[in-house]
Amino acid sequence: MKISSTVLLISSALVSIGAAAAADPDTTFEMLDSFREPKNIAFSAMVGGSSHIVWVLSILEELASNRGHNTYFFTREDQTNFGKNYPSVETVSVGPSYQFAEHREKIMEERRKKPVIDSFVTLLDILGSEFEPDYLGLSEQFKSKKIDLAICDHFNSACVEASIASNIPFIITACAGLSPDAGAPYINNHIATMHIPTSAHMSLWQRLDGKFIKPVQFVYKLRHFIKKQRALYKSLGIKDPVNAPEMRWENSLKIFNTAFGFDLARPLGPLVEYVGPIVASKAPALTPELVEFFETHKKVAYVAFGQHAIAISEDVKLLMTGLLEAYEAQELDGIIWATRGLEKAFPDYLITQSNTTYNVRSFFDNNSKKDITFINWAPQIAILNHPSTNMFITHGGAGSLYESLNAGVRVVVFPFFGDQPASAQIAEDNGIGLKLHYTDSEEKAVEVIRKVARDECRFFQGNANRYKAIVQLNSQFGVLKAANLVEEVLFTHRDGELIHRRDVKRDMSFFKATNMDLYAIAFTMVTGSVLVLTHLMRKAISSYSLSRKLKTN
């Protein structure tokens, strides 16, 4: 009885204490992150422009300003300007700009006259010639800055090799799911076939060609480049050089600035993360001239082709013809063209179907009172977000598409190279606009541009608004998600690998991982059962026939 009373008193006391603690906010226990300590993180991209760089810099800014890490951007001289808007990121030039501009026109010409493989081989040759100074420069920077983790643009093999040589983990970044573990048998993410996003509408011959023949052709045409690169790697002390950069990424995290809808939906590997689209939240405002232009225009088409795509005179004439016909039909009342580097490609005059002659050179006067204005530099995000901009003619670069759809602006995609043809097809398939190819006729260009401009039943605009929601929802949290992933690698890797993300099938045989052995056993059992039953049935039929025969005799 005494024991029971004592237990009862103790229980009552504990309940009273618990209730008092719960009622007293000063005794609340707050759980805080305790794993984090300052680390040194580097990002390196040497080429590619804003779509390769800016979104990663926004992640570095988050890691530095809000999480206490030291962040660095290692690049070439002509790319350092991207770091100006990220004060917490230290931008370091590791050398002069690539001698790339002089080769761009050659690549554009090859794009038209030769298979896509040939122009890509040319590009790889150009990038490969810069490997040694990049590798040596990055290796030195990683050592002097005591870098703990590197983030490497997927074009930057020097960053990957310098990370391996420095014995630090690395992350790969890109604007599309280009790694093998982001693919599927029905997704074409090989450079030779990626202009057709999926095999859904390919013939049997096209699939055979894309799966077996083109990859062999690609390796054959790269054989001299591969041999030269392997010799260079060995001379630099790089161990076990590989023929394809993706082979180095097998155990590394890949972070892609995209989302399903921009990339086709499919299963992704455990080392692949989609964090985008991440778009800039702040950008340069409209110039006074553009503010004045928009005051008098309500249906504006904006034209721009990014930093690396080069349109030739035939391209410009094709697009300009379509735009002028839409303007004459009053489906557009204004045109803004960002002409940087294209001035010589424009014709002096253009005559439309109505026999109206336009002095194209006069559009360069930058007179805001005109309906058509050409400007050298354009505040693209501000233009796209103006309510009077209802159409964007773009090369289909990832950054431009994200910025357009973040503003809900429908598109005409005029692709040049790389992943742009696939982006054009996906944009058309998803109803956010139409594609236009440089081989198309002027009649086709007029039809495509006018159709998107007038947008009957608001078909394109409705789809653009759906994609606006996708971009804005993902962009809002994409930087935080990506920063979390960077810290996951920083604080959980073991010898550069994320063991907890290792796909268990890699520790099994192919037959076991795909259950082929079970299917083989099941097939054998079913086949054996069928054979036994067939044998028994034949034997029974034979016995029955024999007994019938004996009875009749």
Coordinates of C-alpha atoms in Angstrom, one line a residue:
M1 CA 0.0 0.0 0.0
K2 CA 2.9 2.4 0.9
I3 CA 4.7 1.5 -2.4
S4 CA 1.5 2.2 -4.4
S5 CA 1.1 5.6 -2.7
T6 CA 4.7 6.5 -3.4
V7 CA 4.5 5.5 -7.1
L8 CA 1.3 7.6 -7.4
L9 CA 2.9 10.6 -5.8
I10 CA 6.0 10.4 -8.0
S11 CA 3.8 10.0 -11.2
S12 CA 1.7 13.0 -10.2
A13 CA 4.9 15.1 -9.6
L14 CA 6.3 14.1 -13.0
V15 CA 3.1 15.0 -14.8
S16 CA 3.0 18.4 -12.9
I17 CA 6.6 19.1 -13.9
G18 CA 6.0 18.1 -17.5
A19 CA 2.9 20.3 -17.7
A20 CA 4.8 23.2 -16.2
A21 CA 7.6 22.8 -18.7
A22 CA 5.3 22.6 -21.6
A23 CA 3.5 25.8 -20.4
D24 CA 6.8 27.6 -20.0
P25 CA 8.2 28.7 -23.4
D26 CA 11.6 29.4 -22.0
T27 CA 12.2 25.7 -21.5
T28 CA 11.5 24.8 -25.2
F29 CA 14.3 22.9 -26.8
E30 CA 15.2 24.2 -30.3
M31 CA 17.1 21.8 -32.6
L32 CA 19.8 23.5 -34.7
D33 CA 22.0 22.3 -37.4
S34 CA 25.2 21.0 -35.9
F35 CA 26.9 19.3 -38.9
R36 CA 28.0 22.5 -40.7
E37 CA 31.5 24.0 -40.6
P38 CA 33.0 26.5 -43.1
K39 CA 34.4 24.9 -46.2
N40 CA 36.0 26.1 -49.4
I41 CA 33.9 25.5 -52.5
A42 CA 34.9 26.3 -56.1
F43 CA 32.9 26.4 -59.3
S44 CA 34.6 26.4 -62.7
A45 CA 33.2 27.1 -66.2
M46 CA 35.3 28.3 -69.0
V47 CA 32.8 28.6 -71.8
G48 CA 29.0 28.4 -72.3
G49 CA 27.9 31.9 -71.2
S50 CA 25.1 32.8 -68.7
S51 CA 23.0 29.6 -69.0
H52 CA 26.0 27.5 -67.8
I53 CA 27.2 30.0 -65.1
V54 CA 24.7 32.3 -63.6
W55 CA 22.4 29.8 -61.9
V56 CA 25.4 28.1 -60.3
L57 CA 26.7 31.4 -59.0
S58 CA 23.4 32.0 -57.3
I59 CA 23.9 28.7 -55.5
L60 CA 27.4 29.8 -54.4
E61 CA 26.0 33.1 -53.1
E62 CA 23.6 31.2 -50.9
L63 CA 26.4 28.9 -49.6
A64 CA 28.5 31.9 -48.8
S65 CA 26.1 34.5 -47.5
N66 CA 23.7 32.3 -45.6
R67 CA 25.8 29.2 -44.7
G68 CA 29.2 30.6 -44.0
H69 CA 31.3 28.9 -46.7
N70 CA 34.0 30.4 -48.8
T71 CA 33.1 30.3 -52.4
Y72 CA 35.2 30.9 -55.6
F73 CA 34.4 31.2 -59.3
F74 CA 37.4 30.1 -61.5
T75 CA 37.0 31.0 -65.1
R76 CA 38.6 32.6 -68.2
E77 CA 38.9 36.4 -68.5
D78 CA 35.8 36.9 -70.8
Q79 CA 33.5 35.1 -68.3
T80 CA 34.5 37.0 -65.2
N81 CA 31.8 39.6 -65.7
F82 CA 29.2 37.1 -64.6
G83 CA 30.6 37.2 -61.1
K84 CA 29.9 40.9 -60.6
N85 CA 26.4 40.4 -59.3
Y86 CA 27.5 37.9 -56.7
P87 CA 29.5 39.8 -54.0
S88 CA 30.0 36.9 -51.7
V89 CA 31.7 34.8 -54.5
E90 CA 35.3 35.5 -55.2
T91 CA 35.9 35.5 -59.0
V92 CA 39.3 34.5 -60.2
S93 CA 40.6 34.5 -63.8
V94 CA 42.8 31.6 -64.7
G95 CA 43.8 32.9 -68.1
P96 CA 42.8 34.9 -71.1
S97 CA 39.6 34.2 -73.0
Y98 CA 39.5 31.2 -75.4
Q99 CA 40.3 31.9 -79.0
F100 CA 36.8 30.8 -79.7
A101 CA 35.1 33.7 -81.6
E102 CA 37.2 33.1 -84.8
H103 CA 35.9 29.4 -84.9
R104 CA 32.2 30.1 -84.3
E105 CA 31.5 30.9 -87.9
K106 CA 33.2 27.8 -89.0
I107 CA 31.1 25.7 -86.6
M108 CA 28.0 27.4 -87.9
E109 CA 28.9 26.6 -91.5
E110 CA 29.6 23.0 -90.6
R111 CA 26.2 22.8 -88.9
R112 CA 24.6 23.5 -92.3
K113 CA 26.9 21.5 -94.6
K114 CA 28.0 18.5 -92.5
P115 CA 26.5 16.1 -90.0
V116 CA 26.2 17.3 -86.4
I117 CA 28.9 14.9 -85.4
D118 CA 31.5 16.8 -87.5
S119 CA 30.7 20.2 -86.0
F120 CA 30.9 18.6 -82.5
V121 CA 34.3 17.1 -83.3
T122 CA 35.5 20.6 -84.3
L123 CA 34.2 22.0 -81.0
L124 CA 35.9 19.3 -79.0
D125 CA 39.2 20.0 -80.8
I126 CA 39.0 23.7 -79.9
L127 CA 38.2 23.0 -76.3
G128 CA 40.8 20.2 -76.1
S129 CA 43.5 22.7 -77.1
E130 CA 42.8 24.7 -74.0
F131 CA 42.9 21.7 -71.6
E132 CA 46.5 21.9 -70.4
P133 CA 46.5 25.5 -69.2
D134 CA 43.0 25.0 -67.6
Y135 CA 44.2 21.9 -65.8
L136 CA 47.4 23.4 -64.5
G137 CA 45.7 26.7 -63.6
L138 CA 42.8 24.9 -61.7
S139 CA 45.2 22.5 -60.0
E140 CA 47.2 25.4 -58.6
Q141 CA 44.0 27.3 -57.5
F142 CA 42.6 24.3 -55.8
K143 CA 45.9 23.9 -53.9
S144 CA 46.3 27.6 -53.0
K145 CA 42.7 28.1 -51.9
K146 CA 42.6 24.8 -50.1
I147 CA 39.4 23.8 -52.0
D148 CA 37.3 21.1 -50.3
L149 CA 34.8 20.6 -53.2
A150 CA 34.7 21.5 -56.8
I151 CA 31.6 22.1 -59.0
C152 CA 32.5 21.5 -62.6
D153 CA 30.5 22.6 -65.7
H154 CA 30.0 19.5 -67.9
F155 CA 32.2 21.0 -70.6
N156 CA 35.0 21.5 -68.2
S157 CA 37.0 18.2 -68.2
A158 CA 40.0 20.1 -66.8
C159 CA 38.0 20.8 -63.6
V160 CA 37.1 17.1 -63.2
E161 CA 40.7 15.9 -63.7
A162 CA 42.1 18.6 -61.4
S163 CA 39.6 17.6 -58.7
I164 CA 40.7 13.9 -59.0
A165 CA 44.4 14.9 -59.0
S166 CA 43.7 17.1 -55.9
N167 CA 41.8 14.2 -54.2
I168 CA 38.6 16.3 -53.7
P169 CA 35.0 15.4 -54.5
F170 CA 33.3 17.1 -57.5
I171 CA 29.8 17.8 -58.7
I172 CA 28.8 18.1 -62.4
T173 CA 26.4 20.8 -63.5
A174 CA 24.5 21.3 -66.8
C175 CA 21.2 22.6 -68.1
A176 CA 19.9 19.3 -69.3
G177 CA 20.1 15.6 -68.2
L178 CA 23.1 14.7 -70.3
S179 CA 24.7 11.9 -68.2
P180 CA 24.1 8.2 -68.8
D181 CA 22.3 7.8 -65.5
A182 CA 19.8 10.5 -66.6
G183 CA 18.9 8.7 -69.7
A184 CA 16.7 5.8 -70.7
P185 CA 16.5 3.4 -73.7
Y186 CA 13.9 5.6 -75.3
I187 CA 15.6 9.0 -74.6
N188 CA 18.1 10.3 -77.1
N189 CA 20.8 12.1 -75.1
H190 CA 23.8 11.2 -77.2
I191 CA 25.2 14.1 -79.1
A192 CA 24.6 12.4 -82.5
T193 CA 20.9 11.8 -81.9
M194 CA 19.8 14.4 -79.3
H195 CA 18.2 16.6 -82.0
I196 CA 15.4 14.0 -81.8
P197 CA 14.4 14.0 -78.1
T198 CA 12.8 10.5 -78.0
S199 CA 12.5 7.4 -80.0
A200 CA 8.7 7.4 -79.8
H201 CA 8.3 8.5 -83.4
M202 CA 11.5 7.1 -84.9
S203 CA 11.4 4.2 -87.4
L204 CA 13.1 0.9 -86.7
W205 CA 15.9 2.0 -89.1
Q206 CA 16.3 5.4 -87.4
R207 CA 16.6 3.7 -84.0
L208 CA 19.2 1.2 -85.2
D209 CA 21.1 4.0 -86.8
G210 CA 21.0 6.2 -83.6
K211 CA 21.7 3.3 -81.2
F212 CA 24.6 1.6 -83.0
I213 CA 25.8 3.2 -86.2
K214 CA 26.1 6.9 -85.3
P215 CA 27.9 6.2 -82.0
V216 CA 30.4 4.1 -83.9
Q217 CA 30.8 6.9 -86.4
F218 CA 31.3 9.4 -83.6
V219 CA 34.1 7.4 -82.0
Y220 CA 35.7 6.8 -85.4
K221 CA 35.8 10.5 -86.2
L222 CA 37.1 11.3 -82.7
R223 CA 39.9 8.7 -82.9
H224 CA 42.7 11.2 -83.6
F225 CA 41.4 13.6 -81.0
I226 CA 41.1 10.8 -78.4
K227 CA 44.6 9.6 -79.1
K228 CA 46.1 13.1 -78.8
Q229 CA 44.1 13.8 -75.6
R230 CA 45.2 10.5 -74.0
A231 CA 48.9 11.3 -74.7
L232 CA 48.4 14.8 -73.3
Y233 CA 46.7 13.4 -70.1
K234 CA 49.6 11.0 -69.6
S235 CA 52.2 13.7 -70.1
L236 CA 50.4 15.7 -67.3
G237 CA 50.5 12.7 -64.9
I238 CA 46.8 12.0 -65.2
K239 CA 46.1 8.4 -64.3
D240 CA 43.9 6.1 -66.3
P241 CA 42.6 8.7 -68.9
V242 CA 39.2 7.9 -70.2
N243 CA 37.8 8.3 -73.8
A244 CA 34.5 9.9 -72.7
P245 CA 34.3 12.5 -69.8
E246 CA 31.0 11.0 -68.5
M247 CA 33.0 7.9 -67.4
R248 CA 34.6 10.1 -64.8
W249 CA 31.2 11.2 -63.5
E250 CA 29.9 7.7 -62.6
N251 CA 30.3 8.1 -58.8
S252 CA 29.7 11.9 -58.7
L253 CA 26.5 13.9 -58.1
K254 CA 25.0 15.6 -61.2
I255 CA 22.9 18.7 -60.6
F256 CA 20.9 19.8 -63.6
N257 CA 19.2 23.2 -64.0
T258 CA 16.0 21.8 -65.6
A259 CA 12.7 20.1 -64.8
F260 CA 10.4 17.6 -66.4
G261 CA 8.6 19.4 -69.1
F262 CA 11.9 20.9 -70.4
D263 CA 13.6 17.6 -70.2
L264 CA 11.4 14.6 -71.1
A265 CA 10.1 12.7 -68.1
R266 CA 11.9 9.4 -67.3
P267 CA 13.4 7.6 -64.3
L268 CA 16.5 9.2 -62.9
G269 CA 19.5 7.6 -61.2
P270 CA 20.2 8.3 -57.5
L271 CA 23.1 10.5 -58.4
V272 CA 21.0 12.8 -60.6
E273 CA 19.1 15.8 -59.3
Y274 CA 16.9 18.3 -61.2
V275 CA 16.9 21.6 -59.3
G276 CA 15.6 24.0 -61.9
P277 CA 14.7 26.0 -63.7
I278 CA 16.6 28.5 -61.6
V279 CA 16.2 32.0 -63.1
A280 CA 17.6 35.3 -61.9
S281 CA 15.3 37.2 -59.5
K282 CA 16.9 40.6 -60.3
A283 CA 18.0 41.9 -63.7
P284 CA 18.7 45.2 -65.4
A285 CA 15.6 47.5 -66.0
L286 CA 14.3 48.8 -69.3
T287 CA 16.3 51.7 -70.8
P288 CA 14.4 55.0 -71.1
E289 CA 14.2 54.4 -74.9
L290 CA 12.5 51.0 -74.4
V291 CA 10.1 52.4 -71.7
E292 CA 9.1 55.0 -74.3
F293 CA 8.8 52.3 -77.0
F294 CA 6.5 50.1 -74.8
E295 CA 4.2 53.1 -74.1
T296 CA 3.0 53.0 -77.7
H297 CA 3.1 49.3 -78.5
K298 CA 0.9 46.4 -77.1
K299 CA 1.8 43.4 -79.3
V300 CA 5.6 43.2 -79.4
A301 CA 7.9 40.4 -80.7
Y302 CA 11.3 40.2 -79.2
V303 CA 14.2 38.5 -81.1
A304 CA 17.5 37.4 -79.5
F305 CA 20.0 34.5 -80.0
G306 CA 22.1 34.5 -76.9
Q307 CA 25.9 34.9 -76.7
H308 CA 27.2 32.1 -79.0
A309 CA 24.7 31.4 -81.7
I310 CA 25.5 33.2 -85.0
A311 CA 22.8 33.9 -87.5
I312 CA 23.9 34.4 -91.1
S313 CA 22.2 36.6 -93.7
E314 CA 19.9 33.8 -94.9
D315 CA 18.6 33.3 -91.3
V316 CA 18.1 37.0 -90.7
K317 CA 16.2 37.4 -94.0
L318 CA 14.0 34.4 -93.3
L319 CA 13.0 35.7 -89.8
M320 CA 12.7 39.3 -90.9
T321 CA 10.3 38.3 -93.7
G322 CA 8.0 36.5 -91.3
L323 CA 8.1 39.3 -88.8
L324 CA 7.2 42.0 -91.4
E325 CA 4.3 40.0 -92.7
A326 CA 2.9 39.5 -89.2
Y327 CA 3.4 43.3 -88.7
E328 CA 1.6 44.2 -91.9
A329 CA -1.3 41.8 -90.8
Q330 CA -1.4 43.8 -87.5
E331 CA -0.8 40.6 -85.6
L332 CA 2.3 42.5 -84.2
D333 CA 2.6 46.2 -83.7
G334 CA 6.2 46.3 -82.6
I335 CA 9.5 44.4 -83.0
I336 CA 12.6 44.6 -80.8
W337 CA 15.7 42.8 -82.1
A338 CA 18.9 42.4 -80.0
T339 CA 21.4 42.5 -82.9
R340 CA 24.7 42.2 -81.1
G341 CA 27.3 40.9 -83.6
L342 CA 24.7 40.5 -86.4
E343 CA 24.7 43.9 -88.0
K344 CA 26.4 42.8 -91.2
A345 CA 23.9 40.0 -91.7
F346 CA 20.9 42.3 -92.2
P347 CA 19.9 43.2 -95.8
D348 CA 19.6 46.8 -96.8
Y349 CA 16.1 46.4 -98.0
L350 CA 13.3 43.8 -97.8
I351 CA 10.1 43.6 -100.0
T352 CA 7.0 41.9 -98.5
Q353 CA 4.2 40.1 -100.3
S354 CA 2.2 43.4 -100.4
N355 CA 5.1 44.8 -102.5
T356 CA 6.1 47.2 -99.6
T357 CA 9.8 48.0 -99.5
Y358 CA 11.3 48.3 -96.0
N359 CA 14.6 50.1 -95.4
V360 CA 16.0 47.6 -92.9
R361 CA 19.1 49.7 -92.1
S362 CA 16.9 52.4 -90.8
F363 CA 15.8 50.1 -87.9
F364 CA 19.3 50.5 -86.4
D365 CA 18.6 54.2 -85.7
N366 CA 17.2 53.1 -82.3
N367 CA 14.3 55.6 -82.6
S368 CA 11.7 54.7 -79.9
K369 CA 9.0 56.3 -82.0
K370 CA 9.4 53.7 -84.7
D371 CA 7.5 50.3 -84.6
I372 CA 10.7 48.3 -85.3
T373 CA 13.9 48.9 -83.4
F374 CA 17.3 47.2 -83.4
I375 CA 19.4 47.5 -80.3
N376 CA 22.9 46.2 -79.7
W377 CA 22.3 45.2 -76.1
A378 CA 18.9 44.3 -74.6
P379 CA 17.8 44.0 -71.0
Q380 CA 16.2 40.6 -71.9
I381 CA 14.4 39.7 -68.6
A382 CA 12.9 43.2 -68.4
I383 CA 11.7 43.0 -72.0
L384 CA 10.2 39.6 -71.5
N385 CA 8.4 40.6 -68.4
H386 CA 6.7 43.6 -69.9
P387 CA 3.0 42.9 -70.5
S388 CA 3.3 44.1 -74.1
T389 CA 5.8 41.4 -75.1
N390 CA 3.7 38.5 -76.3
M391 CA 6.3 36.6 -78.4
F392 CA 9.9 35.7 -78.3
I393 CA 12.0 34.4 -81.2
T394 CA 14.9 32.6 -79.6
H395 CA 17.7 30.1 -80.4
G396 CA 16.3 27.8 -77.7
G397 CA 19.1 28.1 -75.2
A398 CA 18.1 26.8 -71.8
G399 CA 18.5 30.2 -70.1
S400 CA 16.5 32.0 -72.7
L401 CA 13.7 29.5 -72.6
Y402 CA 13.5 29.6 -68.8
E403 CA 13.4 33.4 -68.8
S404 CA 10.7 33.5 -71.5
L405 CA 8.5 31.0 -69.7
N406 CA 9.1 32.6 -66.3
A407 CA 7.4 35.6 -67.9
G408 CA 4.8 33.5 -69.6
V409 CA 5.8 34.5 -73.1
R410 CA 5.2 32.1 -76.0
V411 CA 8.1 31.3 -78.4
V412 CA 9.3 30.6 -81.9
V413 CA 12.5 28.5 -81.5
F414 CA 15.1 28.8 -84.3
P415 CA 17.8 26.3 -83.1
F416 CA 21.4 26.4 -84.0
F417 CA 23.4 23.5 -82.3
G418 CA 23.7 21.3 -79.3
D419 CA 20.6 20.7 -77.3
Q420 CA 18.7 23.6 -79.1
P421 CA 17.0 21.4 -81.8
A422 CA 15.7 19.1 -79.0
S423 CA 14.5 22.1 -77.1
A424 CA 12.7 23.4 -80.2
Q425 CA 10.9 20.0 -80.6
I426 CA 9.9 19.8 -77.0
A427 CA 8.6 23.4 -77.0
E428 CA 6.4 22.6 -80.0
D429 CA 5.3 19.2 -78.6
N430 CA 4.2 21.0 -75.4
G431 CA 2.4 23.8 -77.2
I432 CA 4.4 26.7 -75.9
G433 CA 5.3 27.8 -79.4
L434 CA 6.5 26.5 -82.7
K435 CA 9.9 25.6 -84.2
L436 CA 11.5 27.0 -87.3
H437 CA 14.4 25.5 -89.1
Y438 CA 17.0 27.4 -91.2
T439 CA 16.1 25.1 -94.2
D440 CA 12.4 26.1 -94.1
S441 CA 11.0 28.3 -96.8
E442 CA 10.0 32.0 -96.4
E443 CA 6.4 30.8 -96.7
K444 CA 6.8 28.5 -93.8
A445 CA 8.5 31.2 -91.7
V446 CA 5.6 33.6 -92.4
E447 CA 3.1 30.8 -91.4
V448 CA 4.9 29.9 -88.2
I449 CA 5.5 33.5 -86.9
R450 CA 2.0 34.7 -87.8
K451 CA 0.4 31.6 -86.2
V452 CA 2.2 32.2 -82.9
A453 CA 1.7 36.0 -83.0
R454 CA -2.1 35.8 -83.4
D455 CA -2.5 32.7 -81.2
E456 CA -6.0 31.8 -82.0
C457 CA -8.0 30.5 -79.0
R458 CA -5.0 31.4 -76.8
F459 CA -3.6 27.9 -77.3
F460 CA 0.1 28.9 -77.0
Q461 CA -0.5 31.4 -74.3
G462 CA -2.4 28.9 -72.2
N463 CA 0.4 26.5 -72.3
A464 CA 3.0 29.2 -71.7
N465 CA 1.1 30.1 -68.5
R466 CA 1.2 26.5 -67.3
Y467 CA 5.0 26.5 -67.8
K468 CA 5.2 29.9 -66.1
A469 CA 3.9 28.1 -63.0
I470 CA 6.4 25.3 -63.3
V471 CA 9.4 27.7 -63.6
Q472 CA 8.3 30.1 -60.8
L473 CA 7.5 27.2 -58.4
N474 CA 10.9 25.5 -59.1
S475 CA 13.0 28.6 -59.2
Q476 CA 11.7 29.7 -55.8
F477 CA 13.3 26.8 -54.1
G478 CA 15.8 25.6 -56.6
V479 CA 18.8 27.5 -55.2
L480 CA 18.1 26.2 -51.6
K481 CA 17.7 22.6 -52.9
A482 CA 20.9 22.8 -54.9
A483 CA 22.8 24.4 -51.9
N484 CA 21.6 21.5 -49.7
L485 CA 22.9 19.0 -52.3
V486 CA 26.3 20.7 -52.3
E487 CA 26.5 20.4 -48.6
E488 CA 25.3 16.8 -48.7
V489 CA 28.4 16.0 -50.8
L490 CA 30.6 18.2 -48.6
F491 CA 29.7 16.5 -45.4
T492 CA 28.7 12.9 -46.3
H493 CA 31.2 11.8 -49.0
R494 CA 33.7 9.1 -48.4
D495 CA 36.7 9.3 -50.7
G496 CA 34.7 11.4 -53.1
E497 CA 31.8 9.0 -53.3
L498 CA 28.2 9.2 -51.9
I499 CA 27.9 5.7 -50.6
H500 CA 24.3 6.2 -49.4
R501 CA 23.4 7.1 -53.0
R502 CA 25.1 4.2 -54.6
D503 CA 22.7 2.2 -56.7
V504 CA 22.5 -1.3 -55.3
K505 CA 22.3 -2.8 -58.8
R506 CA 25.9 -1.9 -59.3
D507 CA 26.8 -4.6 -56.7
M508 CA 24.9 -7.3 -58.5
S509 CA 25.3 -9.1 -61.8
F510 CA 23.2 -7.8 -64.7
F511 CA 21.0 -11.0 -64.6
K512 CA 20.3 -10.6 -60.9
A513 CA 19.7 -6.8 -61.0
T514 CA 17.2 -7.2 -63.9
N515 CA 15.7 -10.4 -62.5
M516 CA 16.7 -12.1 -65.8
D517 CA 17.7 -15.2 -63.8
L518 CA 14.2 -15.4 -62.3
Y519 CA 12.6 -14.9 -65.6
A520 CA 14.8 -17.6 -67.1
I521 CA 13.8 -20.0 -64.3
A522 CA 10.1 -19.2 -64.7
F523 CA 10.4 -19.6 -68.5
T524 CA 12.1 -22.9 -68.0
M525 CA 9.5 -24.1 -65.6
V526 CA 6.6 -23.0 -67.7
T527 CA 8.2 -24.4 -70.9
G528 CA 9.0 -27.7 -69.0
S529 CA 5.5 -27.9 -67.7
V530 CA 4.1 -27.4 -71.2
L531 CA 6.4 -30.0 -72.6
V532 CA 5.4 -32.5 -69.9
L533 CA 1.7 -31.8 -70.3
T534 CA 2.1 -32.1 -74.1
H535 CA 3.9 -35.4 -73.7
L536 CA 1.2 -36.7 -71.3
M537 CA -1.6 -35.5 -73.6
R538 CA 0.0 -37.2 -76.6
K539 CA 0.5 -40.4 -74.6
A540 CA -3.1 -40.3 -73.4
I541 CA -4.4 -39.7 -76.9
S542 CA -2.2 -42.5 -78.2
S543 CA -3.5 -44.9 -75.5
Y544 CA -7.1 -43.8 -76.2
S545 CA -6.6 -44.3 -79.9
L546 CA -5.0 -47.7 -79.4
S547 CA -7.9 -48.9 -77.1
R548 CA -10.5 -47.7 -79.6
K549 CA -8.7 -49.6 -82.3
L550 CA -8.5 -52.8 -80.2
K551 CA -12.3 -52.6 -79.5
T552 CA -13.2 -52.1 -83.1
N553 CA -11.1 -55.2 -84.0

